[in-house]
C-alpha atoms as an extended CHARMM CRD file, in Angstrom:
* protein
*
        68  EXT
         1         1  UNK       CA             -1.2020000000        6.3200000000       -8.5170000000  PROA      1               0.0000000000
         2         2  UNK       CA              1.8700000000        7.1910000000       -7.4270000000  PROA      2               0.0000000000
         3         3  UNK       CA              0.8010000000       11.0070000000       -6.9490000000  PROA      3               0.0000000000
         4         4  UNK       CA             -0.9210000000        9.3390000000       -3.5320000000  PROA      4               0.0000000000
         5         5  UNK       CA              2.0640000000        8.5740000000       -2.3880000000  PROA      5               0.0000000000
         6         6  UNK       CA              3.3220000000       12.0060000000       -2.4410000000  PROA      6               0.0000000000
         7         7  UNK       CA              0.6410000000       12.8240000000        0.0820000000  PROA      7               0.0000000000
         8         8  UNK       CA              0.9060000000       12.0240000000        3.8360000000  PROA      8               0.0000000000
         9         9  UNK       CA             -0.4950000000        9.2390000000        4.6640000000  PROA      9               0.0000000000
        10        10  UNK       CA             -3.4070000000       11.7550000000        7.0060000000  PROA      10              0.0000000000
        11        11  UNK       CA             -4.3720000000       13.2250000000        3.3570000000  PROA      11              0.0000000000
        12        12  UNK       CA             -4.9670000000       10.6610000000        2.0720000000  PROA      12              0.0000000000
        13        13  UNK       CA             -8.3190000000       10.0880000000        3.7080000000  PROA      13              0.0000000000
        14        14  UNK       CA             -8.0480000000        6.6310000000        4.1820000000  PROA      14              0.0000000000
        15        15  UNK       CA             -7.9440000000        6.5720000000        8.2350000000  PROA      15              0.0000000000
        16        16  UNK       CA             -7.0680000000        3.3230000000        9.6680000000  PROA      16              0.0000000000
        17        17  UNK       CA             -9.8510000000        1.2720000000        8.3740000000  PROA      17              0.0000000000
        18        18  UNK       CA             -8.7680000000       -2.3890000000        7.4760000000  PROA      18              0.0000000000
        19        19  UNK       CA            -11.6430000000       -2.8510000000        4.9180000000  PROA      19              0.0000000000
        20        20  UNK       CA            -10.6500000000       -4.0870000000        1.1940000000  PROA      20              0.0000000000
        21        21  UNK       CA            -13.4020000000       -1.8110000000       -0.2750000000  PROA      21              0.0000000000
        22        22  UNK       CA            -12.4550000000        1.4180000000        0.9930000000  PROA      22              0.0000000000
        23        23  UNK       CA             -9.6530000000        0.9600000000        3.7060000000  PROA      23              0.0000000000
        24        24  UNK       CA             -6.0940000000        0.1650000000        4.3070000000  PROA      24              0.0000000000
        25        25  UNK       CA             -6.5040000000       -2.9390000000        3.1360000000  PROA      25              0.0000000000
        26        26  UNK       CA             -7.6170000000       -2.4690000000       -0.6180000000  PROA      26              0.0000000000
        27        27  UNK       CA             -5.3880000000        0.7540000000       -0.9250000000  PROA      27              0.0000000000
        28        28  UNK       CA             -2.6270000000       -1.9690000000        0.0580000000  PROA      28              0.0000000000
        29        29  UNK       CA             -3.9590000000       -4.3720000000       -2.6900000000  PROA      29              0.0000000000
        30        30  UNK       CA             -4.1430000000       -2.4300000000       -5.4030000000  PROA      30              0.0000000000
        31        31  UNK       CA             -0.7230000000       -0.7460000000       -4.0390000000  PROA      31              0.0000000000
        32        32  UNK       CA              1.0300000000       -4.7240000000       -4.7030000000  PROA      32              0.0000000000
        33        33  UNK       CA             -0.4800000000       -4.8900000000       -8.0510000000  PROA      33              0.0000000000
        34        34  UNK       CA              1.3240000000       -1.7960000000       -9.0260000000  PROA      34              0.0000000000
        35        35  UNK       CA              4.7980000000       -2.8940000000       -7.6360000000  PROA      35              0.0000000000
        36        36  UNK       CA              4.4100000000       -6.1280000000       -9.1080000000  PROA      36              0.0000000000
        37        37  UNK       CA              3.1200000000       -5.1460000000      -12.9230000000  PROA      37              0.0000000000
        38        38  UNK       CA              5.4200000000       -2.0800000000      -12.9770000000  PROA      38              0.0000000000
        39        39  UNK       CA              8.1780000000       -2.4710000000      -10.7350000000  PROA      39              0.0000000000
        40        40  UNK       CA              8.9830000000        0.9410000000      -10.1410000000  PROA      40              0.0000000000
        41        41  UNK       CA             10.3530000000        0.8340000000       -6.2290000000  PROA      41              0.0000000000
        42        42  UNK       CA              7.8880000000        4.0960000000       -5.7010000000  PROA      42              0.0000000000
        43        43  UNK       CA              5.4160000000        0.9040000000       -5.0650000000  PROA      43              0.0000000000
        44        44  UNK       CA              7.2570000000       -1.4120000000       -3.4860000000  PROA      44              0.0000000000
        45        45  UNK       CA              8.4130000000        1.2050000000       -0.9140000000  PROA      45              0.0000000000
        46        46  UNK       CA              4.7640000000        2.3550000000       -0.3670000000  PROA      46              0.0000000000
        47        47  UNK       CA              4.0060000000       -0.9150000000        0.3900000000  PROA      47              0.0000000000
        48        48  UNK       CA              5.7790000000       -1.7170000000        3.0240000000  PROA      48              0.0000000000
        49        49  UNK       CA              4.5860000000        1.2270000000        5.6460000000  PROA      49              0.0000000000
        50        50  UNK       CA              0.8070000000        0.1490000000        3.9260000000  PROA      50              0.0000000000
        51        51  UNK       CA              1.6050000000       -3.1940000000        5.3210000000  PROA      51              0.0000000000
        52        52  UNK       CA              2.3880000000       -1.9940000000        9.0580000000  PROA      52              0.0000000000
        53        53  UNK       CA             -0.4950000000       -0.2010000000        9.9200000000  PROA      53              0.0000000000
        54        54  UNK       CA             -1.9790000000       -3.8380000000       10.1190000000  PROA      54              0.0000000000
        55        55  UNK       CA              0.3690000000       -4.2470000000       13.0550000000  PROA      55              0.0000000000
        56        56  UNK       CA              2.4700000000       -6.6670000000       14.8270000000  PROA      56              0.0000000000
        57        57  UNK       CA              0.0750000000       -9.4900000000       15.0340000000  PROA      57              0.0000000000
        58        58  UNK       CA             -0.8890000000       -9.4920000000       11.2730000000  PROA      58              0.0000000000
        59        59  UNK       CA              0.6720000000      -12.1340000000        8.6620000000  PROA      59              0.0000000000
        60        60  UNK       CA              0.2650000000       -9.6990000000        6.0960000000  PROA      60              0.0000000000
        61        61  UNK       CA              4.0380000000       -9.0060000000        4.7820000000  PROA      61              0.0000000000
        62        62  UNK       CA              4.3290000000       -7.1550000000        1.4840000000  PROA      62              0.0000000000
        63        63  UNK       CA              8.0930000000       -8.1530000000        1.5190000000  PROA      63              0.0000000000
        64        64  UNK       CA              7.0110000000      -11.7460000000        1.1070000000  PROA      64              0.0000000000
        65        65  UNK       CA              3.9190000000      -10.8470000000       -1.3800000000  PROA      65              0.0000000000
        66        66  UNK       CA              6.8750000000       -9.1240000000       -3.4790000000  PROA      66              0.0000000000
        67        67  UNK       CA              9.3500000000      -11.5900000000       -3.1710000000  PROA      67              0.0000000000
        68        68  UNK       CA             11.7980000000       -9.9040000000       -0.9100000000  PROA      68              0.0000000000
């Protein structure tokens, strides 16, 4: 997992789809689950920038999800 993070984010063939099932938003999930069973900061950093491509208007806030 955290060999995707080595890749830029345009690689990574993701896009800027929101969906859970094959978009930002479930790369973000599983992302969490990582930094939160592991705690190695590779996930908790990649989380973050994961988090902003929902934009400003979003309550989505992987600092909060993570305790930050």
């Amino acid at each position: 997992m955290a060999a995707v993070y080595r890749r830029p984010w345009s690689a990574r063939q993701i896009g800027d789809s929101p969906g859970l099932c094959h978009g930002v938003a479930g790369l973000l999930q599983i992302t969490l689950r990582f930094a939160d069973d592991t705690g190695e900061p590779v996930f908790t950093e990649a989380a973050v920038p994961g988090a902003s491509r929902f934009g400003t208007g979003s309550s989505c806030s992987a600092e909060a999800y993570l305790g930050e």
